[in-house]
Amino acid sequence: MAELDATKFYIDGTWVAPAEPRLADLISPAAETVRGQVALGSARDVDKAVAAARRAFDGFAQTSREERLQLLERIAAIYKRRFTEMGQTMSAEMGAPISFATRFQAGAGMGHFRVAHEVLKDFHFEEKIGASTVVREPIGVVGMITPWNWPANQICCKVAAALAAGCTMVLKPSELAPLTAALIAEMLHEAGVPKGVFNLVHGDAAVGQAIAAHPGIDCISFTGSTRAGIDVAQRAAPTVKRVGQELGGKSANILLEDVDLEKAVTEGVKLCFRNSGQSCNAPTRMLVPKSQMAEAARIAKAVAEAVKVGDPSRADTEMGPVVSAAQWTKIQGLIEAGIREGAELVTGGTGRPQGLDKGYYVKPTVFANVTPAMTIAREEIFGPVLAIMGYADEADAVRIANDHPFGLAGYVHGRDLARAHRVARQIRAGMVTINMAPADPKAPFGGYRQSGNGREWGRFGIEEYLEVKAVMGAAA
Ligand code: NAD
C-alpha cells in the first residue's frame, strides 16, 4: 500500500497539487524528528474545492436515503479493513499510545459512520405541523475545520453526518494531523463517494479563515479552541452562514460524600490523563468534600505515579507525549503558574518524566487544594494536569462547577443515584456523565456557553446540516 501523502489535496475526486507550493514539516512528538511534510494551502485551493462541492451539491442532495445508506455502509467496511492503519497513523502523528489510538480513537471514527447509518435509516425528513408540511433539506456546502487531538473522531463525526444529510463538503484538518485526514479521504474515494462531494484542503489558520469567509459555503462546523472559534464566527458573519462550534472545556468532576473515594478518584485521574490530557471533555477539575481532600490527594498521587509514560508505539504504554513543542511549553508554563500561585503540588511538576530526554513528554501532574481563582482552575491546560478542589456542601460544589465560562462536560460520582441525577441537572454543561458511564455515540455532543454552539453525533449531528422548509397550502 502506498504511503499516505499530505502534500496533495483531494479535490473533485482526485489528488491535486496545491496552487502555490508551501510546505511545513511534520514533527514526530515522540522522537522530535521530521517525519514528513504537509502542504499549506491558500484561498485559491479553497476556491477550487468550494467550486467542486457546489457543482456536486445538486446531484448529491437528490440522492435517495437508500443510496446514502449504502455509501455509509461501504465506508464503514473499508474503515474496518484499514482500522489498524488508522490507529497507527494517529499514534505516530499526534502521539497517542497505540493501544488507545486504535481502540478508542480509531474506534470512535468508525463508530460515527455506523451510527449515521443507523440514524439515517429512520430519520424523519418530513413532518406535518398543522396544515403545513415541514421539510428538512440538506443545507448545502459544509466547511469543516478540525483539530489534532481526536483527529479521526472529529473528522468522521462531521463527514458521516454531512453525507447522511445529503451535503457536500470541504474539510481543513489540523496541520498537525493531516495524515489521518488523508487516510479518511482514501477511504471515501474507495467507497465511491461521488466526485466533489468530499474535498480536502490541508493548511493552517489561513485556509480555515478562507473557508469561514467563503460565500460559496453555507455552513461551518468548527472544532478547536475558543479563540479560533470566535475568529471563524466573525469571518462567517458577513455571509450569514450557520456556524457550529465545538470549543474548549474545563470540566468539573464532582465526587459526592457517599462515593467510594478510592474508585472515583482513580477513575477521575485516569480519565483526566487519557490522551495525555488532550481531550476537550477531560475532567480536569476534581471537586471533593473539603474533609476528604487529603485522602483524595493521596489516592491521586498513587494513581498518577503508576502511569506508564513513554514511547506511544509500545503496546503497554499508557501515556504518550503531547502533540507539539508549543503545547509542551504552554503546559510547563501552566504547571509553573500552579506552583507560583500556591497550589499544593502532589506529584509531577515541570520538566520531562525521568528517563525520557527526547519527545514532548509531560509528567503526570496532580495539584491539590486548588482554589477557583487560580490559573490552573481557569485555563484549559490540554495536558496531564489535574486540579483537585475542595467544596463545603452540594450547593458549593455546583457553584464551583458552574463558575467558569466553559460548559462542555461535567461528571458526577455518587452512590445515591437520585442525588447524582439531581446534581447532574444543575450543572450548566452540554454533557454530564454519572459514575463514569461510557461515552454514547448516539447522544448529542457539544457545550453550553463559551464551549460552543450546536451539537454533533447521532441524530443531532445530522440535524446540524439540514435546513427547515415550511410548505404551506399544500395539504397533501
Ligand atoms: P485550534 O483552534 O488551534 O485549531 C483547530 C483548527 O482550527 C485547526 O485546523 C487550525 O488550523 C484551525 N485554525 C486555527 N486558527 C484558526 C482561525 N483563526 N481561523 C480558522 N481556522 C483556524 O485548536 P487545536 O490546538 O488544534 O485543538 C485544541 C483545542 O480544541 C482545545 O481548546 C480543545 O478544547 C478544542 N477541542 C474542542 C472539542 C469539542 O468538541 N468541544 C473537541 C476537541 C478539541
XYZ file of N, CA, C and O in Angstrom, residues 16-101:
344
model
N -4.674 16.499 -6.080
C -4.106 17.596 -6.870
C -3.017 18.329 -6.077
O -3.024 18.328 -4.843
N -2.111 18.969 -6.819
C -1.050 19.753 -6.167
C -1.636 21.086 -5.702
O -2.588 21.597 -6.304
N -1.070 21.662 -4.646
C -1.549 22.975 -4.180
C -1.329 24.047 -5.237
O -0.441 23.917 -6.081
N -2.138 25.097 -5.189
C -1.989 26.198 -6.149
C -0.630 26.882 -5.992
O -0.024 27.307 -6.968
N -0.189 27.003 -4.754
C 1.134 27.614 -4.502
C 1.922 26.649 -3.631
O 1.371 26.144 -2.655
N 3.202 26.405 -3.963
C 3.951 25.453 -3.142
C 4.356 26.072 -1.795
O 5.057 27.083 -1.758
N 3.875 25.498 -0.723
C 4.254 25.955 0.623
C 4.157 24.733 1.518
O 3.081 24.157 1.663
N 5.277 24.325 2.096
C 5.287 23.088 2.877
C 5.680 23.362 4.323
O 6.441 24.294 4.603
N 5.175 22.543 5.220
C 5.624 22.596 6.612
C 6.036 21.185 7.013
O 5.487 20.201 6.507
N 7.009 21.087 7.920
C 7.458 19.773 8.381
C 6.455 19.160 9.342
O 5.824 19.871 10.131
N 6.336 17.846 9.282
C 5.568 17.106 10.281
C 6.580 16.539 11.277
O 7.496 15.804 10.890
N 6.426 16.915 12.531
C 7.400 16.513 13.550
C 6.811 15.379 14.400
O 5.674 15.478 14.869
N 7.594 14.337 14.611
C 7.139 13.249 15.481
C 7.152 13.736 16.927
O 8.199 14.133 17.436
N 6.015 13.681 17.612
C 6.003 14.153 19.005
C 6.821 13.251 19.930
O 7.294 13.699 20.965
N 7.014 11.990 19.542
C 7.767 11.069 20.402
C 9.264 11.199 20.195
O 10.045 11.047 21.131
N 9.694 11.493 18.960
C 11.128 11.493 18.661
C 11.667 12.880 18.346
O 12.880 13.080 18.289
N 10.790 13.839 18.129
C 11.170 15.208 17.737
C 11.936 15.219 16.411
O 12.777 16.087 16.183
N 11.668 14.260 15.544
C 12.325 14.220 14.240
C 11.299 14.582 13.161
O 10.094 14.464 13.371
N 11.818 14.993 12.008
C 10.926 15.300 10.883
C 10.486 13.987 10.247
O 11.314 13.167 9.872
N 9.174 13.780 10.166
C 8.695 12.504 9.623
C 7.921 12.665 8.324
O 7.391 11.703 7.783
N 7.872 13.888 7.813
C 7.183 14.102 6.555
C 6.843 15.564 6.405
O 7.340 16.409 7.171
N 6.005 15.836 5.425
C 5.633 17.228 5.187
C 4.148 17.357 4.887
O 3.514 16.405 4.428
N 3.645 18.533 5.161
C 2.254 18.830 4.833
C 2.236 20.088 3.969
O 3.000 21.034 4.223
N 1.393 20.069 2.940
C 1.245 21.264 2.100
C 0.292 22.232 2.797
O -0.751 21.821 3.320
N 0.669 23.495 2.819
C -0.205 24.510 3.402
C -0.905 25.232 2.256
O -0.273 25.900 1.446
N -2.208 25.054 2.187
C -2.978 25.592 1.069
C -3.222 27.083 1.183
O -2.762 27.752 2.115
N -3.970 27.586 0.226
C -4.250 29.020 0.168
C -5.720 29.208 -0.209
O -6.448 28.242 -0.499
N -6.120 30.469 -0.272
C -7.502 30.782 -0.641
C -7.825 30.240 -2.041
O -8.974 29.858 -2.313
N -6.829 30.159 -2.912
C -7.087 29.635 -4.271
C -7.482 28.161 -4.234
O -8.342 27.703 -4.995
N -6.836 27.398 -3.351
C -7.205 25.977 -3.219
C -8.618 25.845 -2.653
O -9.382 24.974 -3.061
N -8.943 26.731 -1.702
C -10.290 26.694 -1.118
C -11.321 27.014 -2.206
O -12.356 26.349 -2.314
N -11.030 27.999 -3.046
C -11.946 28.345 -4.158
C -12.232 27.122 -5.026
O -13.374 26.856 -5.393
N -11.159 26.395 -5.354
C -11.314 25.215 -6.219
C -12.175 24.145 -5.545
O -13.056 23.537 -6.163
N -11.894 23.944 -4.266
C -12.631 22.908 -3.524
C -14.101 23.293 -3.374
O -14.997 22.452 -3.519
N -14.348 24.566 -3.111
C -15.744 25.010 -2.941
C -16.483 24.892 -4.283
O -17.638 24.448 -4.327
N -15.805 25.244 -5.365
C -16.454 25.142 -6.677
C -16.844 23.689 -6.961
O -17.953 23.411 -7.453
N -15.941 22.761 -6.627
C -16.247 21.333 -6.852
C -17.429 20.902 -5.982
O -18.325 20.179 -6.439
N -17.424 21.348 -4.727
C -18.512 20.962 -3.810
C -19.847 21.546 -4.262
O -20.890 20.898 -4.161
N -19.826 22.757 -4.801
C -21.066 23.395 -5.290
C -21.602 22.635 -6.502
O -22.797 22.387 -6.616
N -20.693 22.264 -7.413
C -21.132 21.526 -8.612
C -21.763 20.195 -8.216
O -22.721 19.745 -8.822
N -21.193 19.575 -7.186
C -21.686 18.240 -6.799
C -22.972 18.309 -5.984
O -23.689 17.313 -5.866
N -23.270 19.479 -5.418
C -24.348 19.547 -4.430
C -25.727 19.143 -4.983
O -26.398 18.303 -4.390
N -26.120 19.718 -6.104
C -27.486 19.459 -6.578
C -27.734 17.963 -6.769
O -28.771 17.437 -6.360
N -26.760 17.298 -7.359
C -26.902 15.858 -7.591
C -26.927 15.076 -6.291
O -27.784 14.224 -6.075
N -25.982 15.398 -5.405
C -25.888 14.598 -4.179
C -27.086 14.837 -3.264
O -27.562 13.920 -2.599
N -27.570 16.063 -3.258
C -28.732 16.385 -2.414
C -29.963 15.587 -2.848
O -30.867 15.347 -2.048
N -29.989 15.198 -4.120
C -31.147 14.458 -4.648
C -31.024 12.943 -4.454
O -31.954 12.200 -4.791
N -29.875 12.452 -3.979
C -29.728 11.001 -3.829
C -30.745 10.480 -2.826
O -31.175 11.207 -1.917
N -31.107 9.224 -2.984
C -32.118 8.653 -2.088
C -31.472 8.269 -0.761
O -30.253 8.092 -0.663
N -32.333 8.087 0.217
C -31.872 7.599 1.524
C -31.108 6.280 1.333
O -30.047 6.080 1.913
N -31.657 5.417 0.497
C -31.050 4.097 0.280
C -29.633 4.235 -0.292
O -28.711 3.544 0.152
N -29.455 5.134 -1.253
C -28.112 5.318 -1.826
C -27.127 5.792 -0.760
O -25.981 5.348 -0.706
N -27.584 6.690 0.076
C -26.667 7.223 1.093
C -26.395 6.184 2.179
O -25.302 6.108 2.723
N -27.395 5.343 2.467
C -27.175 4.258 3.431
C -26.101 3.303 2.906
O -25.205 2.892 3.638
N -26.208 2.996 1.624
C -25.224 2.068 1.040
C -23.822 2.673 1.066
O -22.833 1.985 1.320
N -23.763 3.965 0.819
C -22.465 4.660 0.831
C -21.844 4.569 2.228
O -20.664 4.227 2.379
N -22.647 4.863 3.249
C -22.135 4.825 4.625
C -21.686 3.411 4.994
O -20.676 3.214 5.681
N -22.422 2.425 4.494
C -22.075 1.031 4.777
C -20.734 0.675 4.135
O -19.887 0.041 4.763
N -20.551 1.116 2.899
C -19.276 0.819 2.209
C -18.112 1.497 2.927
O -17.048 0.915 3.096
N -18.318 2.723 3.359
C -17.234 3.440 4.055
C -16.864 2.700 5.340
O -15.689 2.479 5.637
N -17.897 2.294 6.103
C -17.623 1.600 7.368
C -16.850 0.299 7.116
O -15.953 -0.057 7.883
N -17.172 -0.396 6.024
C -16.487 -1.662 5.728
C -15.016 -1.408 5.381
O -14.121 -2.139 5.817
N -14.761 -0.361 4.604
C -13.374 -0.045 4.234
C -12.603 0.422 5.474
O -11.448 0.054 5.696
N -13.275 1.213 6.287
C -12.662 1.691 7.532
C -12.248 0.489 8.373
O -11.137 0.438 8.923
N -13.133 -0.483 8.458
C -12.842 -1.672 9.271
C -11.580 -2.372 8.753
O -10.726 -2.788 9.521
N -11.471 -2.453 7.442
C -10.302 -3.114 6.844
C -9.017 -2.350 7.175
O -7.969 -2.933 7.373
N -9.096 -1.017 7.231
C -7.889 -0.203 7.449
C -7.795 0.315 8.891
O -7.082 1.280 9.164
N -8.517 -0.360 9.768
C -8.632 0.075 11.166
C -7.274 0.178 11.868
O -6.956 1.185 12.518
N -6.451 -0.842 11.704
C -5.141 -0.850 12.385
C -4.282 0.286 11.860
O -3.611 0.985 12.624
N -4.328 0.485 10.550
C -3.548 1.565 9.928
C -4.005 2.923 10.480
O -3.196 3.825 10.701
N -5.308 3.044 10.708
C -5.839 4.288 11.259
C -5.247 4.554 12.650
O -4.798 5.657 12.961
N -5.234 3.521 13.477
C -4.663 3.672 14.820
C -3.188 4.037 14.746
O -2.718 4.947 15.443
N -2.453 3.356 13.880
C -1.007 3.611 13.759
C -0.741 5.030 13.256
O 0.173 5.712 13.717
N -1.564 5.477 12.305
C -1.364 6.814 11.727
C -1.537 7.882 12.796
O -0.718 8.800 12.928
N -2.604 7.758 13.593
C -2.845 8.765 14.624
C -1.778 8.721 15.703
O -1.289 9.749 16.160
N -1.411 7.499 16.114
C -0.414 7.364 17.170
C 0.891 8.040 16.741
O 1.504 8.773 17.515
N 1.298 7.812 15.488
C 2.564 8.389 15.020
C 2.473 9.899 14.880
O 3.427 10.614 15.190
N 1.313 10.407 14.438
C 1.313 11.854 14.186
C 0.933 12.713 15.381
O 1.388 13.839 15.486
N 0.104 12.182 16.299
C -0.209 13.033 17.456
C 0.212 12.447 18.802
O 0.054 13.084 19.825
N 0.785 11.246 18.788
C 1.451 10.739 19.980
C 0.614 9.913 20.934
O 1.097 9.527 22.001
N -0.641 9.621 20.599
C -1.465 8.793 21.496
C -0.896 7.373 21.524
O -0.456 6.861 20.487
N -0.895 6.723 22.689
C -0.399 5.340 22.750
C -1.159 4.458 21.762
O -2.367 4.629 21.577
N -0.449 3.511 21.164
C -1.040 2.725 20.088
C -2.310 1.985 20.532
O -3.292 1.909 19.783
N -2.314 1.480 21.756
C -3.497 0.732 22.219
C -4.706 1.673 22.280
O -5.800 1.341 21.832
N -4.492 2.865 22.795
C -5.578 3.844 22.919
C -5.982 4.397 21.545
O -7.172 4.529 21.233
N -4.967 4.695 20.723
C -5.255 5.260 19.393
C -6.087 4.288 18.566
O -6.977 4.685 17.816
